[in-house]
PDB file of C-alpha atoms in Angstrom:
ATOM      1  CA  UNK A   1     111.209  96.281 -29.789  1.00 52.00           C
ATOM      2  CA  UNK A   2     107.832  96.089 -28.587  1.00 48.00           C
ATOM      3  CA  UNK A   3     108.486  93.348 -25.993  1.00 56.00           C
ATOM      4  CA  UNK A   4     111.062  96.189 -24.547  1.00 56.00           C
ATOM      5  CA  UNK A   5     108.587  98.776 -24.595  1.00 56.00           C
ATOM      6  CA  UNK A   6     105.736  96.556 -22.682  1.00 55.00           C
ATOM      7  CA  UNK A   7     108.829  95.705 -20.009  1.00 55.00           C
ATOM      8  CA  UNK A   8     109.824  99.412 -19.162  1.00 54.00           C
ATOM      9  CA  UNK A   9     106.136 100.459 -19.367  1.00 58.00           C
ATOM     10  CA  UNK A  10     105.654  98.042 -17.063  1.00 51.00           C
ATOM     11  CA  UNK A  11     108.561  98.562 -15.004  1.00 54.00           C
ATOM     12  CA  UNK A  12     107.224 102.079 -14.933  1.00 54.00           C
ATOM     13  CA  UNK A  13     103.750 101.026 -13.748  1.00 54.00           C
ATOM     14  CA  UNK A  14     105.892  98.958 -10.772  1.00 51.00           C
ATOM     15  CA  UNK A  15     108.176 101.802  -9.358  1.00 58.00           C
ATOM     16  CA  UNK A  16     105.106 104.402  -9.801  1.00 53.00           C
ATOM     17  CA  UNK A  17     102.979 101.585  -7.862  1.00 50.00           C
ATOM     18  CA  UNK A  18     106.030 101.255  -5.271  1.00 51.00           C
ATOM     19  CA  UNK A  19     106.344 104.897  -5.239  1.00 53.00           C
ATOM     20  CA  UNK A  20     102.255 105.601  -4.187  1.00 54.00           C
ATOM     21  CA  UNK A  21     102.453 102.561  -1.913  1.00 55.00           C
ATOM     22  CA  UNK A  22     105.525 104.171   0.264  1.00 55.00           C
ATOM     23  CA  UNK A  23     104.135 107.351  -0.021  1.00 52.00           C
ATOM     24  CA  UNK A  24     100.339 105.707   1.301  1.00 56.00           C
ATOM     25  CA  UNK A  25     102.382 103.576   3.897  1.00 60.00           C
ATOM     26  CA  UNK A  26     104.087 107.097   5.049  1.00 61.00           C
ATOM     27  CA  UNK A  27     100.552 108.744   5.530  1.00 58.00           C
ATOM     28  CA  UNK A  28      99.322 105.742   7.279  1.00 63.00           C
ATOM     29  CA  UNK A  29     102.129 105.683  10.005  1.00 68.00           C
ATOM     30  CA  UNK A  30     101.300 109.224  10.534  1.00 69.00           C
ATOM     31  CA  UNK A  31      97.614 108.470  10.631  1.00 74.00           C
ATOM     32  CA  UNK A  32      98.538 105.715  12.830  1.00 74.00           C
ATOM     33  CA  UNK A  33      99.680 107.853  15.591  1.00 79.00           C
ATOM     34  CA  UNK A  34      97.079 110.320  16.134  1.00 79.00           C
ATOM     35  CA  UNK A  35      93.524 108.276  14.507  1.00 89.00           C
ATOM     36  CA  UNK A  36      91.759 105.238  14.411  1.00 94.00           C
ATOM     37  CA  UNK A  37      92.003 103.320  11.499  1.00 94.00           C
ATOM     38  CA  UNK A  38      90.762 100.258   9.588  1.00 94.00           C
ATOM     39  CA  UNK A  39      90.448  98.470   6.492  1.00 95.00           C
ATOM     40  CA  UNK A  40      88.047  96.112   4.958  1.00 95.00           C
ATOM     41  CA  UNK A  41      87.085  94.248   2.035  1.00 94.00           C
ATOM     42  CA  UNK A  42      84.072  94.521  -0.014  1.00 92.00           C
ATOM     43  CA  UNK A  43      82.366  92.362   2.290  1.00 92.00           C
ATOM     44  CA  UNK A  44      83.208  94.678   5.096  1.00 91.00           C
ATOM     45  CA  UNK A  45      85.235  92.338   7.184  1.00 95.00           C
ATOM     46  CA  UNK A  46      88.508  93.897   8.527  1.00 96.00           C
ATOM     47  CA  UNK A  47      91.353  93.112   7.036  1.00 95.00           C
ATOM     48  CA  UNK A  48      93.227  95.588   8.987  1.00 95.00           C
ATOM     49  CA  UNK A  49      93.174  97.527  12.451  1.00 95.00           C
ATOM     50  CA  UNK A  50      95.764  99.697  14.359  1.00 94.00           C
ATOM     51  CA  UNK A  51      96.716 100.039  17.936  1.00 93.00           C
ATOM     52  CA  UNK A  52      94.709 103.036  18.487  1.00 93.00           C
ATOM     53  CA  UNK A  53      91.657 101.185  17.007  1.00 94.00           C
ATOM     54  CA  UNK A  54      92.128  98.091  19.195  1.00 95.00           C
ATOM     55  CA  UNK A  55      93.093 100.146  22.617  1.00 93.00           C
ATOM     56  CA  UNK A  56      89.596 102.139  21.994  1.00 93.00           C
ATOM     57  CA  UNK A  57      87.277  99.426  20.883  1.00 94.00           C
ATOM     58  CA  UNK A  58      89.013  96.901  23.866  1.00 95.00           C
ATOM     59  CA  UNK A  59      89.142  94.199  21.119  1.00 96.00           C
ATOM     60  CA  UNK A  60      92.628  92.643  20.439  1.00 95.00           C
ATOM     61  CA  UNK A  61      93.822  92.569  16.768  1.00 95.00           C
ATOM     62  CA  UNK A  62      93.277  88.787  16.868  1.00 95.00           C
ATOM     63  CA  UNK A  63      89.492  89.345  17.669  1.00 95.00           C
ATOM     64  CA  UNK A  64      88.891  92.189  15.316  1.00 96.00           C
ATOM     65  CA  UNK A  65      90.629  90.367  11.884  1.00 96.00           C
ATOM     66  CA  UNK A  66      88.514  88.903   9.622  1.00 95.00           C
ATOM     67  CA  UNK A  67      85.542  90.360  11.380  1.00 95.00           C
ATOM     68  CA  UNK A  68      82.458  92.559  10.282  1.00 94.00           C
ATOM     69  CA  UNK A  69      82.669  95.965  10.612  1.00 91.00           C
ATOM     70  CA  UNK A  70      79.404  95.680  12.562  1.00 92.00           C
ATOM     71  CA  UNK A  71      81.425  94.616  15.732  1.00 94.00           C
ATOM     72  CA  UNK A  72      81.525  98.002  17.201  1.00 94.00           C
ATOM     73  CA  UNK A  73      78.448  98.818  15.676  1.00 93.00           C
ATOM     74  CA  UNK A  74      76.291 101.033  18.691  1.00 94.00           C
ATOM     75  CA  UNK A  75      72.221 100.164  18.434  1.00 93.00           C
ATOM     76  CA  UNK A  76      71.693 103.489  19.013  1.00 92.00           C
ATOM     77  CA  UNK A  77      72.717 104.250  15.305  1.00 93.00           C
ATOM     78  CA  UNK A  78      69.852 104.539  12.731  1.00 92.00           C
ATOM     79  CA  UNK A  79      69.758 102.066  10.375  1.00 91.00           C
ATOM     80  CA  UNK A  80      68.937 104.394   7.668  1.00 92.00           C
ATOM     81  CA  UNK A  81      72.043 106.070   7.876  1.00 92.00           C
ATOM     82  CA  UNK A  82      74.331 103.195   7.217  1.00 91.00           C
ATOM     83  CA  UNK A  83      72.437 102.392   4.140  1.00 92.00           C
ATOM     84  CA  UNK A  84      73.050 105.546   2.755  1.00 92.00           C
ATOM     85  CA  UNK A  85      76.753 105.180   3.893  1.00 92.00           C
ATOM     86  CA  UNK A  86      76.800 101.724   1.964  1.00 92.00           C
ATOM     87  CA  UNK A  87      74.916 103.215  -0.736  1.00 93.00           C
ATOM     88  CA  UNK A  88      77.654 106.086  -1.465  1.00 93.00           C
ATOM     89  CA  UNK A  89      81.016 103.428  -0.638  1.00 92.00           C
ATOM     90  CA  UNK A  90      79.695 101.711  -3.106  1.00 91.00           C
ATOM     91  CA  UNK A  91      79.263 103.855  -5.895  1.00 92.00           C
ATOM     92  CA  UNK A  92      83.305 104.882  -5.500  1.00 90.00           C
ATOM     93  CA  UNK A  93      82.326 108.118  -2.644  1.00 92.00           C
ATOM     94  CA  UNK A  94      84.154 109.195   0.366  1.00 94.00           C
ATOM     95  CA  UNK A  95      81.837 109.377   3.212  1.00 95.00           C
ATOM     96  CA  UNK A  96      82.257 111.467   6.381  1.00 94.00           C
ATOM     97  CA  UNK A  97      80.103 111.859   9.382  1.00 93.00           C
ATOM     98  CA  UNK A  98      79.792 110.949  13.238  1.00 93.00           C
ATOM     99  CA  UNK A  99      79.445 107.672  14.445  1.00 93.00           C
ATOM    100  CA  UNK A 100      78.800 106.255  18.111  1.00 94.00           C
ATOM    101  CA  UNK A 101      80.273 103.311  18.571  1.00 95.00           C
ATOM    102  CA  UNK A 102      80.377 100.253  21.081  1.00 94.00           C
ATOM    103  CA  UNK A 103      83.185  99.196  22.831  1.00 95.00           C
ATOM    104  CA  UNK A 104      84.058  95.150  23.808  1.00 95.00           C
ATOM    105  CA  UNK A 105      82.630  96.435  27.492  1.00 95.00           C
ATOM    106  CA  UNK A 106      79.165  97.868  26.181  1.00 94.00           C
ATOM    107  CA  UNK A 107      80.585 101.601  26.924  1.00 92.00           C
ATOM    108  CA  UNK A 108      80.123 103.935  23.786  1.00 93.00           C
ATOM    109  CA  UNK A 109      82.482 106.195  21.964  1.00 93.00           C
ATOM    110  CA  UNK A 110      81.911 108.943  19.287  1.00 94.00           C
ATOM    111  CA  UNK A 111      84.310 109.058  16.368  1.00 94.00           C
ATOM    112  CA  UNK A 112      84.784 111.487  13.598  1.00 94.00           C
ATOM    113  CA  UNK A 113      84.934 109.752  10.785  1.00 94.00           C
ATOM    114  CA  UNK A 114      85.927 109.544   6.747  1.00 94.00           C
ATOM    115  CA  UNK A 115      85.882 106.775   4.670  1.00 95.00           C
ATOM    116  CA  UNK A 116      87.808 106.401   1.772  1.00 93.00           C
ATOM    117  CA  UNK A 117      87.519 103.565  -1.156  1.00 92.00           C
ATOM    118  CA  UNK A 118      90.926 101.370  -1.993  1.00 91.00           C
ATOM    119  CA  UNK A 119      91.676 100.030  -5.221  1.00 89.00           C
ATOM    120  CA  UNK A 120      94.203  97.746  -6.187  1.00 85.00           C
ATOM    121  CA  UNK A 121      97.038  97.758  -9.872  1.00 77.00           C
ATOM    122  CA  UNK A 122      94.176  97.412 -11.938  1.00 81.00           C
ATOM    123  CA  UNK A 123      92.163 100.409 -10.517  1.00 82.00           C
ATOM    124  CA  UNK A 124      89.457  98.068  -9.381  1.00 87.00           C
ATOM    125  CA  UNK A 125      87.955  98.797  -5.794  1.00 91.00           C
ATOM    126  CA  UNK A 126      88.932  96.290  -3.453  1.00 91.00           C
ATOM    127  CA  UNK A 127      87.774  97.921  -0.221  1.00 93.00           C
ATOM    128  CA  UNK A 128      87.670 100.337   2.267  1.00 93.00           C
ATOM    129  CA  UNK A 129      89.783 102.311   4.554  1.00 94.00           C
ATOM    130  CA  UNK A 130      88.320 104.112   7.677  1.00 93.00           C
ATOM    131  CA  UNK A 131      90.027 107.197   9.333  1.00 94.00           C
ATOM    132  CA  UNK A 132      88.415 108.057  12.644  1.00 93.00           C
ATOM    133  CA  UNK A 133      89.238 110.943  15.076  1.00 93.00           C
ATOM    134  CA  UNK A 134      87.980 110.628  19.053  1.00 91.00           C
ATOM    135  CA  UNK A 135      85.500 112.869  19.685  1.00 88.00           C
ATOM    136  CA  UNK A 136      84.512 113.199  23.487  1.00 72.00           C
ATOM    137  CA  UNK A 137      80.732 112.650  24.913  1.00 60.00           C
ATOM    138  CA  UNK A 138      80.524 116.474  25.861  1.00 47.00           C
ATOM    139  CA  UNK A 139      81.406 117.382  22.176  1.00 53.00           C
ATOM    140  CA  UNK A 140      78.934 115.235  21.194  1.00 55.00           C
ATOM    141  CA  UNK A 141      76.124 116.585  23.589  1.00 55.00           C
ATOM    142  CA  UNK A 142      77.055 119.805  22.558  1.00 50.00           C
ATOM    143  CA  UNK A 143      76.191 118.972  18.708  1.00 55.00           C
ATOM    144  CA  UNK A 144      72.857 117.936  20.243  1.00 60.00           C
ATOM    145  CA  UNK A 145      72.177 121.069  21.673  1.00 46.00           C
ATOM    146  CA  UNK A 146      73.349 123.003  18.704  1.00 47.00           C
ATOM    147  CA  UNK A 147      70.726 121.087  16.694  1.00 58.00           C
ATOM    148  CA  UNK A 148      68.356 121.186  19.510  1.00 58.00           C
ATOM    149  CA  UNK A 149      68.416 124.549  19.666  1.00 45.00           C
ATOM    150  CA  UNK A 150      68.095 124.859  15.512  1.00 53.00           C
ATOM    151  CA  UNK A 151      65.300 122.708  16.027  1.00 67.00           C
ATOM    152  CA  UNK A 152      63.691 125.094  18.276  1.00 58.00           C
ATOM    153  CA  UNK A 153      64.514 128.173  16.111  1.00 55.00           C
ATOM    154  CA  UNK A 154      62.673 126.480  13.711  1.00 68.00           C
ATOM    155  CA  UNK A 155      59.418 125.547  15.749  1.00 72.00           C
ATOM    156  CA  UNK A 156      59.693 128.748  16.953  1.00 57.00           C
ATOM    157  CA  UNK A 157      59.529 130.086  13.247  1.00 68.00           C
ATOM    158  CA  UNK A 158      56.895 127.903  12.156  1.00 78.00           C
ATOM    159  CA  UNK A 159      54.658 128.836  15.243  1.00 73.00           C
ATOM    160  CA  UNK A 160      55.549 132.422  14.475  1.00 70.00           C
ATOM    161  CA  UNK A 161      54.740 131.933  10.975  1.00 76.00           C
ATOM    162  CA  UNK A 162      51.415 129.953  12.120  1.00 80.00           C
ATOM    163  CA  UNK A 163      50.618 132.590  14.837  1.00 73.00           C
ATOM    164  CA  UNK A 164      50.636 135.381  12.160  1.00 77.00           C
ATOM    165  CA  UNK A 165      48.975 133.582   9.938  1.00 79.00           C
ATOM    166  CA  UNK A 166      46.129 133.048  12.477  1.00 75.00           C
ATOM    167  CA  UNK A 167      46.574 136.890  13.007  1.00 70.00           C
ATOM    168  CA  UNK A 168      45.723 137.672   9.336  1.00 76.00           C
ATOM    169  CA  UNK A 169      42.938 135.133   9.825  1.00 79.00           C
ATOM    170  CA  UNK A 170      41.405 136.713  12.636  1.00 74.00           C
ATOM    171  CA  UNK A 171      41.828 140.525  11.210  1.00 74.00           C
ATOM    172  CA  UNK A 172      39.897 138.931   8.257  1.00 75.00           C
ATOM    173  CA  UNK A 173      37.453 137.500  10.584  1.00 73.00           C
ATOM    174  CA  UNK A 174      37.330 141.117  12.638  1.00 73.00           C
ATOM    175  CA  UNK A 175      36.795 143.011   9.073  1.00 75.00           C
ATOM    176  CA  UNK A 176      33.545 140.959   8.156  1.00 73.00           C
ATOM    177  CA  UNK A 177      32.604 141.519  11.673  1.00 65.00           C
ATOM    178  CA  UNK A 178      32.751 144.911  10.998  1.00 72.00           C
ATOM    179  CA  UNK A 179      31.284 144.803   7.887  1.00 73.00           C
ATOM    180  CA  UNK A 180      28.508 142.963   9.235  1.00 75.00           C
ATOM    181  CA  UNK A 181      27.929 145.444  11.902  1.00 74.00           C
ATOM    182  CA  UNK A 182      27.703 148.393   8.917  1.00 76.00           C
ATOM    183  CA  UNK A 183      25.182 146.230   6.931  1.00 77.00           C
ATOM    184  CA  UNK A 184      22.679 145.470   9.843  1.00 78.00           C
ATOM    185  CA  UNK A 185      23.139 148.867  10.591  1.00 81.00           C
ATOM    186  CA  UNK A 186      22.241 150.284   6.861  1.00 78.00           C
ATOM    187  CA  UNK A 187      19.302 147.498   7.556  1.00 80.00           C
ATOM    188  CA  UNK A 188      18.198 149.029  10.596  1.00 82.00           C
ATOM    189  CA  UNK A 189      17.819 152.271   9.218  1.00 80.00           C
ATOM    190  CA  UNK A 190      16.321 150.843   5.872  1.00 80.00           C
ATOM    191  CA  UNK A 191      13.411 149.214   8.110  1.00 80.00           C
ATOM    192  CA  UNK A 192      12.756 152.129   9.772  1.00 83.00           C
ATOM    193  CA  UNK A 193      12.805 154.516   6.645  1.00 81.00           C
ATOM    194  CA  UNK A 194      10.209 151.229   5.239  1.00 76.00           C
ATOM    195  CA  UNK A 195       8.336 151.870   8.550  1.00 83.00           C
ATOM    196  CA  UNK A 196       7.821 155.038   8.080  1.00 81.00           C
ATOM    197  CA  UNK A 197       6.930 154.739   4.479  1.00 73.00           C
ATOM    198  CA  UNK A 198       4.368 152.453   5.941  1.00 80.00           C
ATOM    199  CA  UNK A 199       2.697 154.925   7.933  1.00 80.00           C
ATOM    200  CA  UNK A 200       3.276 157.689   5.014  1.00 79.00           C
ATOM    201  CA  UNK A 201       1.207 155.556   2.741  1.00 73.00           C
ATOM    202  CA  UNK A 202      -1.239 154.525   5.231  1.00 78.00           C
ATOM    203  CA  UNK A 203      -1.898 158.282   6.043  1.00 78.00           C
ATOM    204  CA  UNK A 204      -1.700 158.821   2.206  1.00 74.00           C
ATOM    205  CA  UNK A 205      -4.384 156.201   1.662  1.00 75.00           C
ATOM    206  CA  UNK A 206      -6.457 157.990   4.202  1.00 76.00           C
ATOM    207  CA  UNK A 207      -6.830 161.082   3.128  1.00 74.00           C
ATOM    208  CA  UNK A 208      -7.433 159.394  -0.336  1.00 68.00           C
ATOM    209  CA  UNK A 209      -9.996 157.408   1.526  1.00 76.00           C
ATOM    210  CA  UNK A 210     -11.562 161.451   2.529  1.00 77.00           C
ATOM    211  CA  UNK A 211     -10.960 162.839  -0.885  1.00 69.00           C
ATOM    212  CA  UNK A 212     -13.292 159.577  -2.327  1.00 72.00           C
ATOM    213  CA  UNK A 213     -16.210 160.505   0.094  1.00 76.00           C
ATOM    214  CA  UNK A 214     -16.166 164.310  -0.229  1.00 73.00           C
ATOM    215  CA  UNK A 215     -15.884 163.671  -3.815  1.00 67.00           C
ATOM    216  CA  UNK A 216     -19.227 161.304  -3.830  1.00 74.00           C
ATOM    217  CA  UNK A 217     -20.808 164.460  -2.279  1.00 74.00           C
ATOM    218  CA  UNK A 218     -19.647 167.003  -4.786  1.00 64.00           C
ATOM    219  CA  UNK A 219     -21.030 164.314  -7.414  1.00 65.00           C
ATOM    220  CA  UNK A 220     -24.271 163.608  -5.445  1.00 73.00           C
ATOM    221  CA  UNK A 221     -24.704 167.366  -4.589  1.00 71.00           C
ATOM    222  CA  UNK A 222     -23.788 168.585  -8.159  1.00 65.00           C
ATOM    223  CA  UNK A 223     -26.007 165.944  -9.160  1.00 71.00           C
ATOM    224  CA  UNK A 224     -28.539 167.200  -7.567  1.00 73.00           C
ATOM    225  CA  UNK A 225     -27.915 171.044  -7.980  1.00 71.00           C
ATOM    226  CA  UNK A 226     -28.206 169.722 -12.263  1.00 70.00           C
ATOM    227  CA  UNK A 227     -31.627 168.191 -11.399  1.00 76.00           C
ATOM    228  CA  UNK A 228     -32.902 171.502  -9.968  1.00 76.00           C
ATOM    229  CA  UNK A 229     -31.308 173.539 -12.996  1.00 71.00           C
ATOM    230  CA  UNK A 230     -33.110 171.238 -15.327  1.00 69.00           C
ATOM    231  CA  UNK A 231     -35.884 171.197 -13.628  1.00 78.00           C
ATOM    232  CA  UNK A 232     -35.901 175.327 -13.266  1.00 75.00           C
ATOM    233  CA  UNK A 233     -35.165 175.427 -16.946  1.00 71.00           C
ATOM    234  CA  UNK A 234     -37.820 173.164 -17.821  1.00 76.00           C
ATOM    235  CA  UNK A 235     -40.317 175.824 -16.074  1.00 76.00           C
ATOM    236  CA  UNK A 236     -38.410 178.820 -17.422  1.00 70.00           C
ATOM    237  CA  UNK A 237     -39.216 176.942 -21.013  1.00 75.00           C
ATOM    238  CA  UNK A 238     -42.582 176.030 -20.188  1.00 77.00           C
ATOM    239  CA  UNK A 239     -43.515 179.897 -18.663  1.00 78.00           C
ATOM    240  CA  UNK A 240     -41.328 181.233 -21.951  1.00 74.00           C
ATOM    241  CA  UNK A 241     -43.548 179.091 -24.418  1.00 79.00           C
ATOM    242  CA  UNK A 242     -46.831 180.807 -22.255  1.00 78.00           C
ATOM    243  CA  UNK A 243     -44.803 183.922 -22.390  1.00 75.00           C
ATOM    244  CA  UNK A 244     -44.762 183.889 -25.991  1.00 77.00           C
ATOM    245  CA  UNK A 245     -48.667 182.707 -26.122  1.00 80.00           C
ATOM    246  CA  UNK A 246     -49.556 185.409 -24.632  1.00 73.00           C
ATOM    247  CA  UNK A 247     -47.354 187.668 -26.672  1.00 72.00           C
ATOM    248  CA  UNK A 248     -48.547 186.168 -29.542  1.00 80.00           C
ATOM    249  CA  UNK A 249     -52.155 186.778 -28.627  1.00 77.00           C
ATOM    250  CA  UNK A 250     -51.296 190.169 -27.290  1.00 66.00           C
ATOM    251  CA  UNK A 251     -50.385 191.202 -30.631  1.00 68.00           C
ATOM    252  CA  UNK A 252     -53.146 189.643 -32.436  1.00 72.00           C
ATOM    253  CA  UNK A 253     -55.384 191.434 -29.841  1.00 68.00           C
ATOM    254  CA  UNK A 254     -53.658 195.088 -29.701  1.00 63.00           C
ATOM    255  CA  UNK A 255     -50.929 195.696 -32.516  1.00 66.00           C
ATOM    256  CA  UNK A 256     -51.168 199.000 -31.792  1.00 63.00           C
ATOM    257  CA  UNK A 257     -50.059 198.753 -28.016  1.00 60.00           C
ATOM    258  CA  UNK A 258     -46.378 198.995 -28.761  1.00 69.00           C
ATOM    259  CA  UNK A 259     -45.052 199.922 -25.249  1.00 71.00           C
ATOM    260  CA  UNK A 260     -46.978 196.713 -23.772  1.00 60.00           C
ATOM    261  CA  UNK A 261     -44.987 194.933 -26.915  1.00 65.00           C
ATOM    262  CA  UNK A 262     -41.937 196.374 -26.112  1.00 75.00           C
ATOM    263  CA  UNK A 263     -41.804 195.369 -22.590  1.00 73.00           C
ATOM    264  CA  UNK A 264     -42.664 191.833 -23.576  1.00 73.00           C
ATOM    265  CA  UNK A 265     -39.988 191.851 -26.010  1.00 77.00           C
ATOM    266  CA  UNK A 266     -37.682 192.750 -23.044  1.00 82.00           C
ATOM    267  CA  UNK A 267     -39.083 190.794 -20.793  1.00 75.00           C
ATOM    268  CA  UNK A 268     -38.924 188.239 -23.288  1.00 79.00           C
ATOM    269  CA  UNK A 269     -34.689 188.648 -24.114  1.00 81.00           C
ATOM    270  CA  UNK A 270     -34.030 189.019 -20.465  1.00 80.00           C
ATOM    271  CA  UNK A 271     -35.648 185.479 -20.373  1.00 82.00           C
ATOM    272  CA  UNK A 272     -34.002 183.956 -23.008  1.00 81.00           C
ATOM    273  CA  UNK A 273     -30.719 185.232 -21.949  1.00 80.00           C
ATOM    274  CA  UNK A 274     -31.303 183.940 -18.539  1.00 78.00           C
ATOM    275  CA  UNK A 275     -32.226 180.624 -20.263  1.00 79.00           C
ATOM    276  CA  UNK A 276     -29.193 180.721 -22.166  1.00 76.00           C
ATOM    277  CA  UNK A 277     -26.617 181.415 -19.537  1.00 77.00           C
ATOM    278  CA  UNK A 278     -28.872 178.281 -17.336  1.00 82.00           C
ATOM    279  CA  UNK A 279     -27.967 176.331 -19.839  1.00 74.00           C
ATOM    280  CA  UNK A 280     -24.365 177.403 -20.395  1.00 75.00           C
ATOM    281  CA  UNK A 281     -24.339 176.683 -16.536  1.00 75.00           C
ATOM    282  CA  UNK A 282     -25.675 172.933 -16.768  1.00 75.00           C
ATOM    283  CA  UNK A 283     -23.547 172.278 -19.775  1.00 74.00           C
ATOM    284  CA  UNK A 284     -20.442 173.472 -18.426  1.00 72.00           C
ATOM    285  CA  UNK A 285     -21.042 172.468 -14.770  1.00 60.00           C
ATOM    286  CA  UNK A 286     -21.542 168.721 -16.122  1.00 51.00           C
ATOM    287  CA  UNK A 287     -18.273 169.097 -18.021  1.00 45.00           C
ATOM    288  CA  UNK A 288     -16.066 169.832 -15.376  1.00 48.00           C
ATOM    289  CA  UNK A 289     -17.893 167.195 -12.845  1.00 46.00           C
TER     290      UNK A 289
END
């Protein structure tokens, strides 16, 4: 029972296998007419080309089988772009992109092309099949200019950027201009205000200077006017102790002359008050000097 059920499964697996390979074989004659198409192992030597392929390239079927890929290989292709076309091949991805290509002649061609990866019954990958479309020079040139001109847009951004960046720069650079201006300005006008407190202060120290000298002459003058006082007083004392003397004799001599004792007695108050307020004056003058 089970030997019958492994012989329809795989009898299954056969017809389904016959099925996708007609159906493939189909596409490919279809493909066949209108692209350029290869296959190779997982070496990368062709193991199939069609007429299309071999009428482009100007290689005959005999020359291209068994071949590398690398045949019609143009040296104006970057070598970093096939390894990332190896790179994703190999890890089971279809890969699509323009190629220029070389001729048998040395002319060049530019293809459109996808590449798919093959596996055989057991769903291991046995190689690769290439589908290419003609793509003509001016095509070509005018995907240059397209990118040229992104290029450009680009640049042109990038300067623009750079240009306003330098802008905001040089605003920057304009305001601290300014702002220098202001502060050598606020300077200015603070040296001249100093200046002129300069002059204020030397005028000031002048007329301190004056005040100092006429001052020494009030001192030296009051000083002197004291002297004189004390000196005055000193003989207002000396004639009031006579003064009194004589009084004193007076009365011992007359006690009955009371209008000569009166007088004295005025004489002698008018004296003492005019001592007094002498006094008051020295006191109080040296208090205040």
């Amino acid at each position: 029972m089970v030997q019958i059920q492994d012989i329809c499964s795989k009898n299954f697996a056969l017809e389904k296998l016959y099925k996708t390979q007609k159906s493939n074989n189909t596409y490919l004659d279809i493909i066949n007419q209108v692209a350029i198409v290869s296959k190779t192992d997982m070496h990368g030597n062709i193991t199939y080309v069609n007429d299309i392929f071999c009428d482009v390239s100007g290689y005959s079927e005999d020359e291209l089988m068994g071949t590398n890929q690398r045949i019609v290989r143009h040296q104006d292709m970057p070598t970093k772009l096939f390894d990332t076309l190896w790179d994703d091949l190999r890890a089971g991805k279809v890969w699509h992109g323009k190629i220029k290509n070389k001729a048998k002649d040395g002319s060049a061609y530019y293809v459109d092309a996808s590449i798919f990866p093959m596996y055989d019954a057991d769903e291991s990958m046995s190689g690769w099949m290439a589908v290419r479309f003609l793509i003509t020079e001016a095509e070509e040139e005018k995907q240059k200019f397209y990118k040229n001109v992104i290029s450009n847009i680009k640049t042109y951004r990038q300067t623009q950027k750079q240009l306003e960046q330098k802008v905001v720069e040089l605003e920057s650079k304009q305001q601290i201009a300014q702002n220098i201006d202001l502060i050598q300005e606020k300077m200015l006008s603070e040296k001249e205000k100093s200046e002129k407190a300069r002059d204020q202060l030397a005028a000031t120290e002048g007329e301190v200077c004056e005040l100092k000298d006429k001052l020494k002459y009030v001192v030296s003058s009051s000083n002197d006017k004291t002297r004189k006082l004390a000196t005055k007083i000193t003989s207002d004392k000396s004639t009031l102790e006579k003064q009194n003397k004589a009084l004193i004799i007076l009365k011992e001599e007359n006690s009955q002359n009371q209008d000569v004792i009166s007088n004295l007695n005025i004489e002698i108050e008018r004296l003492t008050k005019r001592v007094r307020k002498l006094e008051d004056v020295v006191n109080h003058g040296n208090l205040d000097n």
